[in-house]
XYZ file of C-alpha atoms in Angstrom:
441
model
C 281.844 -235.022 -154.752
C 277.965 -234.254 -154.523
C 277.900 -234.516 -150.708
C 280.689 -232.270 -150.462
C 279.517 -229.653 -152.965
C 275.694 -229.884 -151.626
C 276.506 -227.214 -148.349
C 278.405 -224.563 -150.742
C 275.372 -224.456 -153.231
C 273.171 -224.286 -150.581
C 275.148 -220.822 -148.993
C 275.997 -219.348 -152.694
C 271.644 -219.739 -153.041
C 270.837 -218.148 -149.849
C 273.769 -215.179 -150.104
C 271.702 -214.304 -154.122
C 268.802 -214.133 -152.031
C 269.772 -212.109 -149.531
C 271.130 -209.910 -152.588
C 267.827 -209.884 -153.831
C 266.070 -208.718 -150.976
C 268.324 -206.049 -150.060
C 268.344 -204.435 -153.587
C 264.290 -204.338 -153.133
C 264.522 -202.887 -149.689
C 267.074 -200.550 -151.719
C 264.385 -199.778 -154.471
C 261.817 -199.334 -152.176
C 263.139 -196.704 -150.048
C 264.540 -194.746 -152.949
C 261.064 -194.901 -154.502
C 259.383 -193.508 -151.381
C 262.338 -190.759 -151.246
C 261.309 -190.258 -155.004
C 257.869 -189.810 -154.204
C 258.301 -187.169 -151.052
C 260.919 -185.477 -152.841
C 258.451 -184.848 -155.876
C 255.607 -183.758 -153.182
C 257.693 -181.303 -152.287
C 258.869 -180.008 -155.554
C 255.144 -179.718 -156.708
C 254.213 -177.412 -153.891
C 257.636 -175.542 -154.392
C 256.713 -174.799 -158.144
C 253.392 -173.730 -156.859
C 254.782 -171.321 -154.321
C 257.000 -169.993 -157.450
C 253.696 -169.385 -159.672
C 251.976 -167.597 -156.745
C 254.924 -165.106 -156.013
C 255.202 -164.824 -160.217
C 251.500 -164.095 -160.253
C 251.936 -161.459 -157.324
C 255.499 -160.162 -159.112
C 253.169 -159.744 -162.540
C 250.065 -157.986 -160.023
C 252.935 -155.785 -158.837
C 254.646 -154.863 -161.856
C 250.747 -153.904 -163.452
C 249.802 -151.995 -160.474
C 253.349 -149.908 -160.949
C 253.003 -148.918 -164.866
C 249.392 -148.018 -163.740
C 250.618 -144.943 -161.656
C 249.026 -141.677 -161.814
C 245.410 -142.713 -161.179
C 244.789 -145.186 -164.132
C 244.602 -148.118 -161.530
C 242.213 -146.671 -159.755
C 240.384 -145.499 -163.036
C 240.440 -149.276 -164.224
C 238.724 -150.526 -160.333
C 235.974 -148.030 -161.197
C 234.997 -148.867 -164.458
C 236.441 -145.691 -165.968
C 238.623 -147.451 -168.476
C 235.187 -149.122 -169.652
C 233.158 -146.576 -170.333
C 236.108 -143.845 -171.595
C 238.109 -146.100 -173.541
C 236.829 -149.958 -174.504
C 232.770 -148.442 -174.853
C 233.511 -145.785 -176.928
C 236.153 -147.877 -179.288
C 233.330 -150.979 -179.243
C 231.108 -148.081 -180.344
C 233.330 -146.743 -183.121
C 234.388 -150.268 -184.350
C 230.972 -151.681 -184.872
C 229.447 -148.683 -186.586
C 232.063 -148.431 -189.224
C 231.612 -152.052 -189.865
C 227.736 -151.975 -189.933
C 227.977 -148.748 -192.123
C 229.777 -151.108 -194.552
C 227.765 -153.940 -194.175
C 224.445 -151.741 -194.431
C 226.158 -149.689 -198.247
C 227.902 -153.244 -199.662
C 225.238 -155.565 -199.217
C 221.659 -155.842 -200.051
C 218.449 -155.964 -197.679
C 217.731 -159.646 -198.459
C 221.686 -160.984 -197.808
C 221.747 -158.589 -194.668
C 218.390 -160.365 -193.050
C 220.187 -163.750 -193.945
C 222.687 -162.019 -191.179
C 220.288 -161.001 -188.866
C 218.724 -164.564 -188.491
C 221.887 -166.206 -186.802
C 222.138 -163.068 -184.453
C 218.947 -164.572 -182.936
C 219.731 -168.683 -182.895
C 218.595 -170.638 -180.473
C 218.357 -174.535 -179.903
C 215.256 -175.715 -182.293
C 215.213 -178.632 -179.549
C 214.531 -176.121 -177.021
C 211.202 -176.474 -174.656
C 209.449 -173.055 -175.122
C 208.638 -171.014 -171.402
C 205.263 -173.365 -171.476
C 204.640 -176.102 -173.105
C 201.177 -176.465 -173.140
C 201.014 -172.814 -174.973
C 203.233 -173.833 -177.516
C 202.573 -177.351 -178.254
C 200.983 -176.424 -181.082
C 203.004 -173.468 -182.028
C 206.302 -174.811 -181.602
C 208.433 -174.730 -184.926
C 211.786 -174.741 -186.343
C 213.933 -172.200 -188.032
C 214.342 -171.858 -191.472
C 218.506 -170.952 -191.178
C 221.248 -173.544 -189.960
C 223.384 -173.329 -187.395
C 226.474 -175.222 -185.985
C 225.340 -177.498 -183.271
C 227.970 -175.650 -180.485
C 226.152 -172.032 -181.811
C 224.886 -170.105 -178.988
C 221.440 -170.050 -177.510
C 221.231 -165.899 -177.497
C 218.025 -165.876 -176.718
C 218.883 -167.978 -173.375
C 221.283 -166.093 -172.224
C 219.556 -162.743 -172.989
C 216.819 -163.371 -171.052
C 215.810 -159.780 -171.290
C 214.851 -159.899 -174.923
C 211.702 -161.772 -173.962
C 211.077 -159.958 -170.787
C 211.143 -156.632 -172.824
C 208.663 -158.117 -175.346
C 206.571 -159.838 -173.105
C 206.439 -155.981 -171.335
C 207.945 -157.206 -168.269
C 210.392 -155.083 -168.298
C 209.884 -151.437 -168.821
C 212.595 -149.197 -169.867
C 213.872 -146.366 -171.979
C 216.308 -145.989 -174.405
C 218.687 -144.772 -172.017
C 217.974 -147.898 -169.575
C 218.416 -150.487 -173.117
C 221.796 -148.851 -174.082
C 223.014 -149.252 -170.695
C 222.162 -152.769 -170.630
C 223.782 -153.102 -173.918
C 227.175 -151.280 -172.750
C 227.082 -154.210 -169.669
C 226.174 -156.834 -172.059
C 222.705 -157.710 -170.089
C 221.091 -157.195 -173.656
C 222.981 -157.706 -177.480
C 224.580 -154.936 -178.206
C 223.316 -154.774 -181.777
C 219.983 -154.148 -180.745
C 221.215 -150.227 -179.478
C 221.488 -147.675 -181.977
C 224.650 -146.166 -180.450
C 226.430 -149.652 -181.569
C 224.678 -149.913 -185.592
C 223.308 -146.820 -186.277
C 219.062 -146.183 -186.223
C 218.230 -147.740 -189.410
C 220.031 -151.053 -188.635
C 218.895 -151.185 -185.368
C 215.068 -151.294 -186.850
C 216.299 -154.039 -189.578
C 217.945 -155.770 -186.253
C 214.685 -155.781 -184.480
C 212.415 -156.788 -186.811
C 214.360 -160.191 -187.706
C 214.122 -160.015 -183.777
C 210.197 -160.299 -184.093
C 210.584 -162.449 -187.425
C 212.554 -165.141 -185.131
C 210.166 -165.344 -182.292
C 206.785 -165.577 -184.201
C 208.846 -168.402 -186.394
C 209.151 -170.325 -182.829
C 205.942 -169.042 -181.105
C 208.111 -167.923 -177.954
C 205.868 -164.481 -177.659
C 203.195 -164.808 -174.940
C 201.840 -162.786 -172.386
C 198.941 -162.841 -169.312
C 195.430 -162.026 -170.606
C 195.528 -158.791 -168.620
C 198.790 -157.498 -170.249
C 197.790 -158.225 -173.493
C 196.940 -154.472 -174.780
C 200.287 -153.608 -173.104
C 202.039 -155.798 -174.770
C 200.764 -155.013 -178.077
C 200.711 -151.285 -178.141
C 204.680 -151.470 -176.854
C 207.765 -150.632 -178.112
C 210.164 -152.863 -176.389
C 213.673 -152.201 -177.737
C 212.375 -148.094 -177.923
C 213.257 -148.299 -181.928
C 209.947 -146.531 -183.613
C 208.603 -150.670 -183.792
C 205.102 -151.824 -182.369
C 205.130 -155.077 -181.214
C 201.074 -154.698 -182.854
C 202.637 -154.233 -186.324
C 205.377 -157.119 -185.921
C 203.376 -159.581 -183.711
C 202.192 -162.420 -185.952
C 201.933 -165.044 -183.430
C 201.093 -165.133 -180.100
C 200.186 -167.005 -177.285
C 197.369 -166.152 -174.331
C 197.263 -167.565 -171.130
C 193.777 -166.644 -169.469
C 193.342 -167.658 -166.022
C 189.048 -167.748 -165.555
C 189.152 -167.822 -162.120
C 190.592 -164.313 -162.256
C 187.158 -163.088 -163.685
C 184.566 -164.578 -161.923
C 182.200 -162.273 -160.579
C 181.690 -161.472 -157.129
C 178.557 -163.056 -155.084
C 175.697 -161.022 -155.210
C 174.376 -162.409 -152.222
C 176.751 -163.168 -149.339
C 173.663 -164.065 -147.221
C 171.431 -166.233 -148.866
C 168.081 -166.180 -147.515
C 164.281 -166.789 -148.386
C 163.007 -163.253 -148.598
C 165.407 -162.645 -150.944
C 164.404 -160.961 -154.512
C 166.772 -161.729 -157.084
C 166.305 -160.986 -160.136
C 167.846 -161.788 -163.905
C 170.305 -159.330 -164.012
C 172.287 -160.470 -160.751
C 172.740 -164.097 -162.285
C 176.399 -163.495 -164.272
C 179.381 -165.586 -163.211
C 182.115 -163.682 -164.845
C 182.902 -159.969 -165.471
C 182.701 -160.561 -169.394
C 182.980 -157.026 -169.987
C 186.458 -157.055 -168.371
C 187.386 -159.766 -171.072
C 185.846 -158.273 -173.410
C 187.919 -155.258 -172.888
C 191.290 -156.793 -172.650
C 190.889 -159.678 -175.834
C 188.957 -156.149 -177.537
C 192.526 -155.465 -178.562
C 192.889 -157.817 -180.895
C 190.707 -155.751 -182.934
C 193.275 -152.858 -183.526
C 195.565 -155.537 -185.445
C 195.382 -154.607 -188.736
C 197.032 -157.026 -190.647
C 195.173 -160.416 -189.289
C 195.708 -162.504 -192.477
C 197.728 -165.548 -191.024
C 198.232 -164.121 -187.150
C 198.231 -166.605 -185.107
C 196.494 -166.818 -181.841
C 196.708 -169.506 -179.327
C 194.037 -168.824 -175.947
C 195.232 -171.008 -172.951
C 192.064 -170.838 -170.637
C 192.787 -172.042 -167.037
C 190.013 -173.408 -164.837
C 190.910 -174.222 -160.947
C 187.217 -174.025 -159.620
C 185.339 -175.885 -162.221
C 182.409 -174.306 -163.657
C 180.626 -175.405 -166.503
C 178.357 -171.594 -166.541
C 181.766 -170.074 -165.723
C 183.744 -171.847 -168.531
C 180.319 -170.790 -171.037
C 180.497 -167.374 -169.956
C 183.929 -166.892 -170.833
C 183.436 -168.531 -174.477
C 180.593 -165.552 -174.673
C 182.665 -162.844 -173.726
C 185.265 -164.459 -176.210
C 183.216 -165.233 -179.228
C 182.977 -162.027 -180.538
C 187.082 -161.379 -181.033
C 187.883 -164.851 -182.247
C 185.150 -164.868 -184.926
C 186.388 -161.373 -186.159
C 189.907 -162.878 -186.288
C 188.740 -166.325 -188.422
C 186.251 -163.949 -190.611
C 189.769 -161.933 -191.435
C 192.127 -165.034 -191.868
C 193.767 -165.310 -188.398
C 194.352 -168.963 -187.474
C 192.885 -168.427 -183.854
C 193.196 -171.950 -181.551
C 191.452 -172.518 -177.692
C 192.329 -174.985 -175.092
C 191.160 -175.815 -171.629
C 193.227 -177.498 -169.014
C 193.023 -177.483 -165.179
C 195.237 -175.274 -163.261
C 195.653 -177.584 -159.866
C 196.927 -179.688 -157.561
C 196.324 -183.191 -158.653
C 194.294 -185.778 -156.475
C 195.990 -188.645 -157.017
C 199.747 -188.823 -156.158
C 200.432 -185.359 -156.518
C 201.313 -185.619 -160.247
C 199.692 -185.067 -163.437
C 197.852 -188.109 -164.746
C 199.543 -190.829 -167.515
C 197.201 -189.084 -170.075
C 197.261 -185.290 -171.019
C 194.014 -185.391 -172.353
C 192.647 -186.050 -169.071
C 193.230 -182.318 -168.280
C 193.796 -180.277 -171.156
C 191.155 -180.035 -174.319
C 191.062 -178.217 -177.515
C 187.926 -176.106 -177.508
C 188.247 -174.046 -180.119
C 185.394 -176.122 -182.066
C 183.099 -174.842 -179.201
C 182.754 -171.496 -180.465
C 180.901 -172.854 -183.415
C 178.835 -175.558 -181.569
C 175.699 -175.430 -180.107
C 175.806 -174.818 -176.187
C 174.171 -178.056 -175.575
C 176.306 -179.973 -177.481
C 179.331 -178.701 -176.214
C 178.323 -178.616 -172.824
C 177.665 -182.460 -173.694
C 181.200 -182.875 -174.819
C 183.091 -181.098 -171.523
C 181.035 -183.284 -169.068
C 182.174 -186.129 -170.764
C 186.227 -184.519 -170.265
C 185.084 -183.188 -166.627
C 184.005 -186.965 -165.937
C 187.175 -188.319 -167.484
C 189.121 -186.211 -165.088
C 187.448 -186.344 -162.051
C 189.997 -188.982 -160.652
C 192.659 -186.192 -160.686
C 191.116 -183.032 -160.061
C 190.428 -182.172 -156.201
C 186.647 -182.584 -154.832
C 187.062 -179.312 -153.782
C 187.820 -177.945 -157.297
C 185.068 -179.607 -159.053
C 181.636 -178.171 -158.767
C 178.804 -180.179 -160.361
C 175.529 -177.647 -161.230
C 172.247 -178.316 -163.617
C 172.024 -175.119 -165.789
C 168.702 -173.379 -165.211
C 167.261 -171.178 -167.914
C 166.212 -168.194 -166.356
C 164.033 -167.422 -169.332
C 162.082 -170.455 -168.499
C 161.067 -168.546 -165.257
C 161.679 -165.378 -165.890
C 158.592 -164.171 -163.275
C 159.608 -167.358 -160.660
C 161.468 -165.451 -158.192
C 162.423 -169.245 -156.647
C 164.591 -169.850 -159.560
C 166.646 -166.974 -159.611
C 167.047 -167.040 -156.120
C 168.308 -170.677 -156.852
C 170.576 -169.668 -159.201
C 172.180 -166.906 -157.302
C 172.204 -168.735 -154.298
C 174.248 -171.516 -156.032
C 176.727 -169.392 -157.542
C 179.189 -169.557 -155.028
C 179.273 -173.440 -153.617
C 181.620 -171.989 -150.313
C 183.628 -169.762 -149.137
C 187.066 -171.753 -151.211
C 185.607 -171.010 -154.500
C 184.864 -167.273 -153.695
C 188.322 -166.586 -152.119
C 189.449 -168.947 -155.086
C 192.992 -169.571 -155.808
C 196.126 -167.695 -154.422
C 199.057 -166.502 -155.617
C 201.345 -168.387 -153.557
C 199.166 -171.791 -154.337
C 199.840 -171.370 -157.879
C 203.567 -170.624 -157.747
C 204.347 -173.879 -155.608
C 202.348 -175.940 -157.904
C 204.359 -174.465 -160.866
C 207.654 -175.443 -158.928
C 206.609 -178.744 -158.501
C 205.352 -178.954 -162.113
C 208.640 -177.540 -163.530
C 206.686 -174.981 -165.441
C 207.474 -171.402 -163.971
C 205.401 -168.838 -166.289
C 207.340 -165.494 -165.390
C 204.603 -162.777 -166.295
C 204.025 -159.376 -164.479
C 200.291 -159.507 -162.413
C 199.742 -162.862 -163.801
């Protein structure tokens, strides 16, 4: 009995395997059906939203008969229908915001029209390092960064961009600028309230700054074109003074031995240039707690250039302390760096709060920068450093030899007169990641 049933279990085994198999080879080819059959339905149901989409395009274009399609491709809807009922709709509801609530709720308002990210790295951060502070009103973490995406609002009050009230509204009706800003949106006297919070937000954070050269513009403007002086709003502010820009030119291109110099050729910067631009400072009138940050840039190192310019300076930032402005004054070198082509592990290495200088003696202060100068001379070009001993001239005021010297050494080569160009300075900003937009600067 087991021999003979041995050969029939045997077949009945082999025919469920052959089952088997043939219900996989079944399955499979069903799957890969499955599978092309649902490629092709996918691109079928796209097909049918593209002809829907074109139907819908259709249908639009057809109720828009009569010239309103045309009207809509030329902007003609937006500015006679949706700019005029924006208009309307937001001066009935500032009218009733301005008669139901008070001055002190409404600038509560105001301050989240202007949020930005507290966390936010200022336009420079050397400017603002020790400006840089947070916001007194909360905000949700996804709020807006207005000020971001506006990038006009800064440009206006940093005067660079000029335009009229015409020019503003226009850029509100496109949304370029916030369109609560524009009187023809809140009304006049809202716009003013608007714009001043504007000002109140920006000397909170310390964003305001502006090229030494610009900085009477700046002040004496009225950005948003509202009756409001950036001179009367302004309480801080940040200065970035290139020195380079004022050095003097040689008096002597062709130094020689029968020369006669005298003590009034020997002047390394146009001080009276400086004078005339920081001079503005003066026409502040409220100066108790302004705050004034000077950035002074040095490329060609100088130490008679760098004690020329605290000269020409001493005068404004004295009358600013003596009146209760907080006035602070760093140096830092503006160059490509020697080693690596990067700045250098330490910041101090390059960048130095001066503004004790302007109450030192010259010695000892001059004492104090060659000791920084040193420090830094493994990351400052050769080329950029220029090593002089100061010579009184009053200590030979009839030795024509020593002014002779001193003019003659005023100018180390031709690099330092042409000094530094424009195109220099923007690649080394690129490379730094630190782009200072400013107008001449």
């Amino acid at each position: 009995m087991t021999s003979a049933s041995g050969p029939e279990s045997t077949v009945t085994s082999n025919e469920e395997q052959l089952r088997q198999a043939r219900d996989r080879l079944l399955r499979h080819v069903a799957k890969r059906r499955g599978s092309r059959f649902t490629s092709d339905a996918r691109n079928i149901d796209k097909e049918v939203e593209q002809l829907e989409l074109k139907k819908r395009c259709l249908l639009t274009k057809r109720l828009m008969l009569h010239g309103q399609y045309n009207d809509w491709l030329n902007d003609l809807v937006l500015h006679r229908t949706v700019i005029p009922y924006s208009r309307a709709w937001n001066r009935a509801f500032t009218a009733q915001m301005h008669s139901r609530l008070p001055r002190e709720v409404r600038d509560m308002v105001y301050g989240y029209l202007w949020y930005f990210d507290p966390k936010r790295t200022s336009l420079h951060d050397v400017g603002t390092r020790r400006l840089r502070q947070h916001h007194d009103f909360q905000c949700s973490p996804g709020a807006t960064d207005v000020i971001q995406i506006h990038g006009l609002l800064l440009d206006l009050a940093q005067n660079l961009y000029r335009g009229n009230s015409h020019n503003i509204t226009e850029l509100c009706d496109k949304s370029a600028l916030p369109h609560y800003i524009s009187p023809a949106y809140v009304g006049l006297e809202m716009a003013k309230e608007i714009g001043m919070s504007f000002y109140y937000t920006v000397n909170l954070a310390g964003l305001l700054q502006c090229g030494a050269e610009s900085i009477r513009s700046v002040l004496n403007k009225d950005c948003f074109d509202l009756g409001l002086l950036t001179i009367d709003l302004v309480r801080t502010l940040t200065v970035h003074c290139k020195m380079d820009r004022y050095r003097a030119p040689p008096p002597c291109r062709k130094p020689a031995i029968t020369c006669q110099h005298t003590a009034s050729e020997i002047g390394h910067v146009r001080k009276s240039a400086l004078e005339m631009e920081f001079g503005a400072f003066f026409d502040i009138k409220n100066k108790q707690d302004f705050k004034l940050h000077i950035i002074l840039y040095q490329r060609s190192i100088r130490m008679e250039v760098l004690a020329e310019v605290i000269e020409a300076l001493a005068s404004v930032v004295q009358h600013l302390k003596q009146h209760g402005a907080c006035v602070t004054v760093s140096w830092t070198y503006r160059g490509r760096w020697e080693k690596y082509n990067r700045p250098p592990p330490r910041r101090g290495l390059v960048d130095r709060d001066i503004t004790d200088f302007f109450d030192l003696p010259r010695s000892l202060w001059v004492y104090n920068m060659r000791k920084t100068y040193n420090a830094s001379r493994g990351w400052i070009l050769p080329r950029h450093y220029h090593e002089s001993h100061e010579v009184d001239p009053r200590l030979g005021s009839r030795n024509t030899d020593t002014f002779n010297h001193i003019v003659h050494n005023m100018y180390a080569d031709f690099n330092e007169e042409q000094g530094t160009t424009d195109e220099e300075e923007e690649e080394d900003d690129v490379k730094r990641g630190k782009r200072f937009r400013v107008e001449g600067f």
